[in-house]
Coordinates of C-alpha atoms and ligand atoms in Angstrom, one line a residue:
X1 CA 0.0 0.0 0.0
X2 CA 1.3 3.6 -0.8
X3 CA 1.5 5.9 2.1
X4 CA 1.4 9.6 2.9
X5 CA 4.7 10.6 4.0
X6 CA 4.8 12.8 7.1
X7 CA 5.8 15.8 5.3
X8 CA 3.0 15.6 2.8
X9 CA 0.5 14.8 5.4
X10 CA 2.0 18.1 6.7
X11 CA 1.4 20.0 3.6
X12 CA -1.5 18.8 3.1
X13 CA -2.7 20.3 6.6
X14 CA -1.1 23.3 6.4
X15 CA -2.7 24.5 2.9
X16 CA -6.0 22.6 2.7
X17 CA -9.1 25.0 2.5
X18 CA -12.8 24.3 2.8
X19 CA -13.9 26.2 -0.5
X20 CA -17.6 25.8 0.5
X21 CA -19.1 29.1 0.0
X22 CA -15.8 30.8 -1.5
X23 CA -17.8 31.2 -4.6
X24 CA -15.9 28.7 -5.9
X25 CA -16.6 27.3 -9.5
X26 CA -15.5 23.9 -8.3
X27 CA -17.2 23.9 -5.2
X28 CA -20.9 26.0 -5.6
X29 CA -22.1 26.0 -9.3
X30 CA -23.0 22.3 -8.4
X31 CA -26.4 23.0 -8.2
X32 CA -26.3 25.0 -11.1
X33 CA -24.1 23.0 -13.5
X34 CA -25.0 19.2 -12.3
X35 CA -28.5 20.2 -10.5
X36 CA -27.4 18.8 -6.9
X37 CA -25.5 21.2 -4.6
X38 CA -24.0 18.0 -2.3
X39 CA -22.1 16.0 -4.9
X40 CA -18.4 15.5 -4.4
X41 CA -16.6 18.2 -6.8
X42 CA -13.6 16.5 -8.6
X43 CA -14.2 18.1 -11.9
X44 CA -12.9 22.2 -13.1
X45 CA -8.9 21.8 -13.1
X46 CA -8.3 23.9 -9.7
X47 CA -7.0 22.6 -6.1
X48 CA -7.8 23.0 -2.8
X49 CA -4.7 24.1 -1.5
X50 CA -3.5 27.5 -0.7
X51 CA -1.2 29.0 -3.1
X52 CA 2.3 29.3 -1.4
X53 CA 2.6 32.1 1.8
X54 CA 5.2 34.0 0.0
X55 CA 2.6 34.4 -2.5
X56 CA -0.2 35.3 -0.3
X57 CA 2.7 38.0 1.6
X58 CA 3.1 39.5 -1.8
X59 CA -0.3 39.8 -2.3
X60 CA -1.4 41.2 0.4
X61 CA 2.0 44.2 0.6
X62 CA 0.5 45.1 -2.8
X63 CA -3.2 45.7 -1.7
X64 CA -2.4 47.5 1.1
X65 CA -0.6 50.0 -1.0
X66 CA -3.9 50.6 -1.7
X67 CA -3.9 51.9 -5.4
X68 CA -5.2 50.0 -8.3
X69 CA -4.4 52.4 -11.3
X70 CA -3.1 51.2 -14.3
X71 CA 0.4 49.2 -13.6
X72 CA 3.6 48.5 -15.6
X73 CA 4.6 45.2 -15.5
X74 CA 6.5 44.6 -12.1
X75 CA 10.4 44.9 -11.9
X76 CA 12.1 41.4 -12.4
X77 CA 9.0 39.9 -13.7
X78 CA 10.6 38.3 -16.8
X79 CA 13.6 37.1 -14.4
X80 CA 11.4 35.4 -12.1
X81 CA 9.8 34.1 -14.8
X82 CA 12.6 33.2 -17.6
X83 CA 14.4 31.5 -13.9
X84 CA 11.7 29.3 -13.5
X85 CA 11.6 28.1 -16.6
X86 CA 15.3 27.4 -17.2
X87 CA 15.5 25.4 -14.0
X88 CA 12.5 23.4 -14.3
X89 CA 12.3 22.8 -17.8
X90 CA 16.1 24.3 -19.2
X91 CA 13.9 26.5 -21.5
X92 CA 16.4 29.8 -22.3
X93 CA 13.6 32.2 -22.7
X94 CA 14.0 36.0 -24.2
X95 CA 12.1 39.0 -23.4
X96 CA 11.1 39.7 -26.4
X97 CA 9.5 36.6 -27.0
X98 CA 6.7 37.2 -24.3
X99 CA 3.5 38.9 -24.6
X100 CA 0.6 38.8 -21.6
X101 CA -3.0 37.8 -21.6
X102 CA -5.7 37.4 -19.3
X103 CA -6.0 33.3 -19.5
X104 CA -4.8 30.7 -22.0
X105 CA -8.3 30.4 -23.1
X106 CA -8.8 34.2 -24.3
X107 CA -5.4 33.4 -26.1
X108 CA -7.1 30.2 -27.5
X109 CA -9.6 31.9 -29.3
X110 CA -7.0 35.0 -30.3
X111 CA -5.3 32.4 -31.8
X112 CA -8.2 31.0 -34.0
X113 CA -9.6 34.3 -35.3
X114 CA -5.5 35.3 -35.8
X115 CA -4.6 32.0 -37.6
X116 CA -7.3 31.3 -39.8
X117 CA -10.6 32.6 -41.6
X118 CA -14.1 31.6 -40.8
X119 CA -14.8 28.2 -42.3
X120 CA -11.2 27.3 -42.3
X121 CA -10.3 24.2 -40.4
X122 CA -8.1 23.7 -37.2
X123 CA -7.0 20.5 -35.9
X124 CA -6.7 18.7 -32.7
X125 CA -6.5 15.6 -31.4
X126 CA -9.3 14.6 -29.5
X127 CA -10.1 13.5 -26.4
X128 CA -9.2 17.7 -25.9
X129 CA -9.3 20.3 -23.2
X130 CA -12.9 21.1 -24.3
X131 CA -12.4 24.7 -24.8
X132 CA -10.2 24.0 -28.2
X133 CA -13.4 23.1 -29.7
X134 CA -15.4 25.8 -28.6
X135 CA -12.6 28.4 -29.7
X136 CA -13.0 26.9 -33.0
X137 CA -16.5 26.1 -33.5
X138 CA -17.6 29.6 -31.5
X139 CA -15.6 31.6 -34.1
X140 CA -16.8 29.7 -36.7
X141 CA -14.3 27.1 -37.9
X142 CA -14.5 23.6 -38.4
X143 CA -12.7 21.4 -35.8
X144 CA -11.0 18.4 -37.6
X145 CA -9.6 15.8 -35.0
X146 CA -7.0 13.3 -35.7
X147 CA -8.0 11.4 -32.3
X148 CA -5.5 9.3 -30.4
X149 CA -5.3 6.0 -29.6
X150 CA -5.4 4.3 -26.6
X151 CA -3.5 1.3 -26.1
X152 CA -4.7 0.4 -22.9
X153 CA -2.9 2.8 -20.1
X154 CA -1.5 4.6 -22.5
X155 CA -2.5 7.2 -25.7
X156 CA -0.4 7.7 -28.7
X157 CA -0.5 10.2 -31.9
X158 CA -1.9 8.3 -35.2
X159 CA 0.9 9.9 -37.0
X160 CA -0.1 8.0 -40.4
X161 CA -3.4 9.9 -39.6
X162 CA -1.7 13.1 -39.0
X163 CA 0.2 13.3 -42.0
X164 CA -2.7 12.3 -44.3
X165 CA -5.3 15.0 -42.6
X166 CA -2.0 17.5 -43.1
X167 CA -1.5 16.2 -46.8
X168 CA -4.9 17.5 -47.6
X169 CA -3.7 21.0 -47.7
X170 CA -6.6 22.7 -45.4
X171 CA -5.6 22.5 -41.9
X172 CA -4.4 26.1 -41.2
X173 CA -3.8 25.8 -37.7
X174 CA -3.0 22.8 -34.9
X175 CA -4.3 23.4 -31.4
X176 CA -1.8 21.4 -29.6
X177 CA -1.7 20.4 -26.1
X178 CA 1.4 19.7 -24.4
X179 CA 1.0 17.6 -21.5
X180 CA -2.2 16.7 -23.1
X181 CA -5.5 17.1 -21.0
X182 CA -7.2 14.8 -20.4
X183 CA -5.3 11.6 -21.0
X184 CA -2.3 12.9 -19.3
X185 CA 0.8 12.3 -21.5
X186 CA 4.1 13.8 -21.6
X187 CA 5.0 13.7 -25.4
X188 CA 8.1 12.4 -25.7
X189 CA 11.1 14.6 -27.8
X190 CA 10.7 12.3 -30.6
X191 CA 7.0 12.6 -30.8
X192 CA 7.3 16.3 -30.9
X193 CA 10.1 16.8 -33.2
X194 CA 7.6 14.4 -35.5
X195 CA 4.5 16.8 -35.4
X196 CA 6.6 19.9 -35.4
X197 CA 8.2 18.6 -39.0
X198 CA 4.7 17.9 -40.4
X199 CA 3.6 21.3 -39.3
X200 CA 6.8 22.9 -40.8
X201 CA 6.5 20.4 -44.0
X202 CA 2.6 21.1 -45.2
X203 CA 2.8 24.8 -43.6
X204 CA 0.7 24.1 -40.7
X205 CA 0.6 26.6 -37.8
X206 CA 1.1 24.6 -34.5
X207 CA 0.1 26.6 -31.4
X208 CA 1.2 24.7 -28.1
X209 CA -0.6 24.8 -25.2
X210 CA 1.9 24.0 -22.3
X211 CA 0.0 25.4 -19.1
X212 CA 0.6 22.0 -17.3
X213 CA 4.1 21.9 -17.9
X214 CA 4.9 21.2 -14.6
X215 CA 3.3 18.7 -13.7
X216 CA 5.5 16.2 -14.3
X217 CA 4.8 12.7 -12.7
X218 CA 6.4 9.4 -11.9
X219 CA 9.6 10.2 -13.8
X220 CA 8.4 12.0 -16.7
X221 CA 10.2 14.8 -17.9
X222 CA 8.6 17.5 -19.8
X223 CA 9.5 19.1 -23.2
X224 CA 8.8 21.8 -24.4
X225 CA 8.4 22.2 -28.2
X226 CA 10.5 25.3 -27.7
X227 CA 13.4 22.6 -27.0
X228 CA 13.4 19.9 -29.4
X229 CA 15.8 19.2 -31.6
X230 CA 18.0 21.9 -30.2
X231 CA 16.0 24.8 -30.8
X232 CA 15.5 24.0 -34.5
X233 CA 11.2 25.0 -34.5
X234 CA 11.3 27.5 -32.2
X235 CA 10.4 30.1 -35.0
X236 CA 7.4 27.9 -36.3
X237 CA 5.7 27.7 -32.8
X238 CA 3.4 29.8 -30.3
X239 CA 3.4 28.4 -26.7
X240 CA 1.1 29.7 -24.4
X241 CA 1.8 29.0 -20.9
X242 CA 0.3 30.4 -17.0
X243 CA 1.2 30.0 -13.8
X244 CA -2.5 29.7 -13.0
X245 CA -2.4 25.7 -12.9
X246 CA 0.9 25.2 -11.1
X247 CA 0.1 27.6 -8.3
X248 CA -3.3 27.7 -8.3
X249 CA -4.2 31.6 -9.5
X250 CA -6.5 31.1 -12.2
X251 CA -8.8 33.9 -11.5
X252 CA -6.2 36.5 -10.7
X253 CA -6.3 35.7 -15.0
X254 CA -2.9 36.4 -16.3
X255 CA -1.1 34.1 -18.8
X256 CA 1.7 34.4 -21.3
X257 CA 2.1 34.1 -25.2
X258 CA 5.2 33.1 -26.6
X259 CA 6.3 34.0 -29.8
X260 CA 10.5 33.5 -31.0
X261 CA 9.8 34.7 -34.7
X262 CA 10.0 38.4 -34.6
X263 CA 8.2 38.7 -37.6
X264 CA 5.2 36.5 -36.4
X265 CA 5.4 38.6 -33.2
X266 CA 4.8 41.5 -35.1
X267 CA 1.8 40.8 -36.7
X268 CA 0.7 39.0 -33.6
X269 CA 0.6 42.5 -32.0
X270 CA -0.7 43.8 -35.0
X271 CA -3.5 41.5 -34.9
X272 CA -4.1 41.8 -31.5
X273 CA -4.4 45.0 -31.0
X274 CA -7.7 44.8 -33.1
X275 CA -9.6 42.6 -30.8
X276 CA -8.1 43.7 -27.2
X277 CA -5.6 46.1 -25.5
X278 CA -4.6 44.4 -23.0
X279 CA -4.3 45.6 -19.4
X280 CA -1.7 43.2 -17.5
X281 CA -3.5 41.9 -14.4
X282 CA -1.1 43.3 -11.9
X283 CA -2.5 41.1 -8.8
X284 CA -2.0 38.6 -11.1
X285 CA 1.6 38.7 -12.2
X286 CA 2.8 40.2 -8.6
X287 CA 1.5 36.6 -7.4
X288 CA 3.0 35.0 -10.3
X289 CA 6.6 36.7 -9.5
X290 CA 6.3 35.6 -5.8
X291 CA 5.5 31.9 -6.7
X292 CA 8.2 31.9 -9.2
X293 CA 10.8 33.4 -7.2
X294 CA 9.5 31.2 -4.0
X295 CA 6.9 28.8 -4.7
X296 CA 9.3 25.9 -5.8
X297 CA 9.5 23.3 -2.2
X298 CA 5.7 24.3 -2.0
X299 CA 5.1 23.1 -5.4
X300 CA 7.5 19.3 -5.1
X301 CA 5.6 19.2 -2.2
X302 CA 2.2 19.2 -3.8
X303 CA 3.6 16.9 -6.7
X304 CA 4.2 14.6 -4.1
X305 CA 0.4 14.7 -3.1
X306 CA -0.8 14.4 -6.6
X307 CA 1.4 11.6 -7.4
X308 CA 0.0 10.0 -4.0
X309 CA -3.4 10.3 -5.2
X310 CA -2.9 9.1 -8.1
X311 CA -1.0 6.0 -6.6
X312 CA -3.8 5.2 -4.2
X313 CA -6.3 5.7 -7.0
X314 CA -4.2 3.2 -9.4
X315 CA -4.0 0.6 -6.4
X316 CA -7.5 0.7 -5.1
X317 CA -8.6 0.1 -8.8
X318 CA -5.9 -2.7 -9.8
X319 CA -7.1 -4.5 -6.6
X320 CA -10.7 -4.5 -6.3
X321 CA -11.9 -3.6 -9.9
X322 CA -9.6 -4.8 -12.5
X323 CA -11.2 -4.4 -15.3
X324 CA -11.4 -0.9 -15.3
X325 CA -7.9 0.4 -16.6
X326 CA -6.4 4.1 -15.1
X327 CA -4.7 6.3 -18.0
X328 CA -0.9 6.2 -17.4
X329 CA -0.4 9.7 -15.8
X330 CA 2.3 10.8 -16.6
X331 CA 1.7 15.0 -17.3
X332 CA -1.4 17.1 -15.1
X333 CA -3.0 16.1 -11.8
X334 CA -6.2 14.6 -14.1
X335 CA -6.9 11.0 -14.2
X336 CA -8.8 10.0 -17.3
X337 CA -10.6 6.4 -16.0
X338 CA -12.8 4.6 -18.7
X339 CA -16.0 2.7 -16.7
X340 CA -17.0 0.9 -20.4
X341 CA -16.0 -2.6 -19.2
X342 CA -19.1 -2.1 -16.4
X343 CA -21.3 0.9 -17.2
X344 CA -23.3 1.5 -20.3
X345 CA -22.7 5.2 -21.9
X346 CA -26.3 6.2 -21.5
X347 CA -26.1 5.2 -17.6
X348 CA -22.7 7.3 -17.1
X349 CA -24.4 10.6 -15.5
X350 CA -26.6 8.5 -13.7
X351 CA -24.5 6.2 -12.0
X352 CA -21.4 8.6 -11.6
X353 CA -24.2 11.2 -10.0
X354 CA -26.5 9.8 -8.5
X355 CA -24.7 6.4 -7.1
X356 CA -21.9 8.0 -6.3
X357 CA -22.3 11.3 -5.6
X358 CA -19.6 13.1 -7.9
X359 CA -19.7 16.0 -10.3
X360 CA -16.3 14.6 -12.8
X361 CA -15.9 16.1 -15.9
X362 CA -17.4 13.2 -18.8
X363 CA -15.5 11.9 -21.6
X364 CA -17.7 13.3 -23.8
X365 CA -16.9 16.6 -23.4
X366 CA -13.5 16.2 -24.5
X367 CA -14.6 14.0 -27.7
X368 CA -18.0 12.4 -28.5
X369 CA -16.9 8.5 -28.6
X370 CA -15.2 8.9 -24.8
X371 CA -18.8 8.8 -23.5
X372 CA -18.1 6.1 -21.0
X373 CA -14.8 8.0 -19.8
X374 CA -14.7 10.2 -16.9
X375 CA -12.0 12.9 -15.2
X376 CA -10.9 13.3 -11.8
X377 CA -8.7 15.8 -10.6
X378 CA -6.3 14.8 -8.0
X379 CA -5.0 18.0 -7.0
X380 CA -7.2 17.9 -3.5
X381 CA -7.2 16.6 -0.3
X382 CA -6.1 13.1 -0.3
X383 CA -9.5 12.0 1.7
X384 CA -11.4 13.9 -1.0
X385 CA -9.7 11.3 -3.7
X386 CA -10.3 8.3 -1.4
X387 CA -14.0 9.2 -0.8
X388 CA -14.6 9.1 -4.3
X389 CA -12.6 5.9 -5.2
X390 CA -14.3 3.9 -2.5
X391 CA -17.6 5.2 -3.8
X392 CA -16.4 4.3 -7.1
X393 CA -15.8 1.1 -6.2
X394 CA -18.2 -0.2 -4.1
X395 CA -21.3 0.9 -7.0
X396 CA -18.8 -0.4 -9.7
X397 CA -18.8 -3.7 -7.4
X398 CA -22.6 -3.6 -7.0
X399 CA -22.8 -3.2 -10.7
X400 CA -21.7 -6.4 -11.8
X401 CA -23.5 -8.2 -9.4
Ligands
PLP1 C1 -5.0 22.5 -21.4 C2 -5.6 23.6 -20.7 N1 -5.5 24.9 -21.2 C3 -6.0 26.0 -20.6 C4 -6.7 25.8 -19.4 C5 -7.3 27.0 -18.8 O1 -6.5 28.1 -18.9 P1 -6.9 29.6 -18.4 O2 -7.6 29.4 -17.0 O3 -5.6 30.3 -18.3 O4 -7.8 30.1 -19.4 C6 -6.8 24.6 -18.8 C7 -7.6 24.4 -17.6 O5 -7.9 23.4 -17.1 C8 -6.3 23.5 -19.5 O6 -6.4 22.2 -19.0

């Protein structure tokens, strides 16, 4: 059996929070979004732990200056930033290369309108962080998806796929994710450095979404496409990244855009000035500053939880169901579990809601043919991930009866 060490156990004391009546998406749009306020919320991609103190200490010096005018980015921002990347992930960033918005999201659908023309089509490779399809569909593209493949615990690329959908000459832009939501891969160098020279070889725009970069579990390292091969695609790419998932800020809303082409930049700012002028979120990147400069034993420590959770979660399945098979998780705290081999598609809500009392995000929302899948996030309280598994469990068990 996996155990809690003492000094996660600590951790997990020390930053837990009841987010009952926080207004908290997570926590109390249950009623509204699942239509039963008491179900156990593992489903939006937040946490339940406090982001770290020096980030709350920040924070709070800043507001009790008193004065929310408009801001200038804050001294050493890009140090703190550009330092956190080169240790975690040896990514050599420049200055240049970084512009600000106010989620990955907004930039999602910046990208989309930038990239491409209405009826134009944008791939992605479902299952897919929902949102990729709405940016596309809501602006009025078509969403083509090369889907994965699962082999069992783990998802691959079709990359015979891939190259014939690219072939076809009317893909203008690739929504990439990078570890991929939901099915939690790390693509490996040699899996990027493939897509990167289809994108560069049929003129395809690839736009990487890293924002759970560092989450990297049970020995995976992370990539970014910034990095492979040396450098040598830097100019074809976008990355967006935040520090919204890592340290938990997602509605002080302030992301980056990455862009190493200067002449891509260019009309990147060109374009964007058209649809927004964006106003940095000052709370937003004074927290982001603090957690990068000082968030990094808070954050090992939470990986340490996550990867406990997900542990537990693996075990507890293995032994007493199985035949249901957990998704290799190697990138993001989200487990993506398939319950096919015991309950029927059009039983999912039913059974996951009202047997076991759980709002999860569904397979289906991340691609129509996963509708017997369903996410948990495993960024909470370790009793919060237990409570659900044994529930889990026990109706799975009744199931087959
Ligand atoms: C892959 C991916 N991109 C973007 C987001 C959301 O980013 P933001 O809150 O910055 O819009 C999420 C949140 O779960 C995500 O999983």
């Amino acid at each position: 059996m996996v155990e809690l060490s003492n000094t996660l156990q600590q951790f997990v004391t020390e930053n837990l929070v009841d987010r009952k009546h926080t207004a908290a998406l997570k926590w109390d749009a249950l009623q509204e979004r699942y239509g039963n306020a008491d179900l156990l919320p593992l489903w939006v991609a937040d946490m339940e732990f406090k982001t770290p103190k020096a980030v709350q200490d920040a924070l709070i010096q800043r507001v009790e200056q008193g004065v929310f005018g408009y801001s200038l980015i804050p001294d050493g921002y890009f140090e703190a930033f550009a330092g956190w990347q080169a240790k975690r992930h040896h990514i050599q960033l420049e200055k240049d290369w970084l512009r600000f918005d106010h989620g990955v999201v907004n930039s999602l659908y910046a990208m989309v309108h930038w990239c491409t023309k209405p009826g134009d089509q944008v791939l992605v490779l479902q299952p897919v962080y929902y949102p990729f399809m709405s940016a596309i569909e809501d602006n009025g593209r078509q969403v083509v998806s090369v889907d994965l493949v699962n082999q069992g615990d783990r998802w691959t690329i079709d990359f015979d796929r891939l190259e014939t959908t690219l072939a076809q000459g009317q893909i203008k832009l690739f929504l990439f994710c990078s570890p991929h939501n939901p099915v939690g891969r790390i693509w490996t160098e040699a899996e990027l450095e493939k897509v990167l020279a289809l994108c560069r070889q049929y003129h395809v725009q690839l736009v990487s979404d890293e924002i759970h970069q560092d989450f990297e579990l049970n020995g995976h390292k992370f990539t970014s496409v910034l990095n492979v091969a040396k450098g040598r695609y830097q100019n074809d790419v976008v990355v967006l990244t935040a520090p919204s998932k890592t340290f938990n800020l997602a509605s002080l809303a302030n992301s980056h855009v990455l862009i190493p082409d200067a002449d891509k930049r260019q009309a990147y700012d060109d374009f964007i000035k058209t649809i927004h002028a964006t106003e940095n979120s000052l709370l937003g990147q004074v927290a982001a500053k603090a957690a990068y400069q000082h968030g990094e034993a808070w954050f090992d420590n939470l990986l340490g939880v996550i990867t406990y959770n997900y542990q537990s979660l693996k075990e507890a399945f293995q032994t007493n169901c199985p035949e249901i098979t957990v998704a290799d998780l190697q990138g993001t705290y989200l487990s993506y579990i398939n319950l096919a081999p015991v309950v029927n598609a059009d039983a999912l809500e039913d059974f996951v809601q009202n047997r076991c009392g759980l709002a999860v995000d569904y397979g289906a929302w991340f691609a129509p043919k996963d509708n017997t899948y369903i996410r948990l996030n495993l960024a909470t309280d370790p009793a919060i991930v237990k409570t659900a598994v044994q529930r889990l469990i026990t109706e799975l068990k009744n199931q087959t009866k």
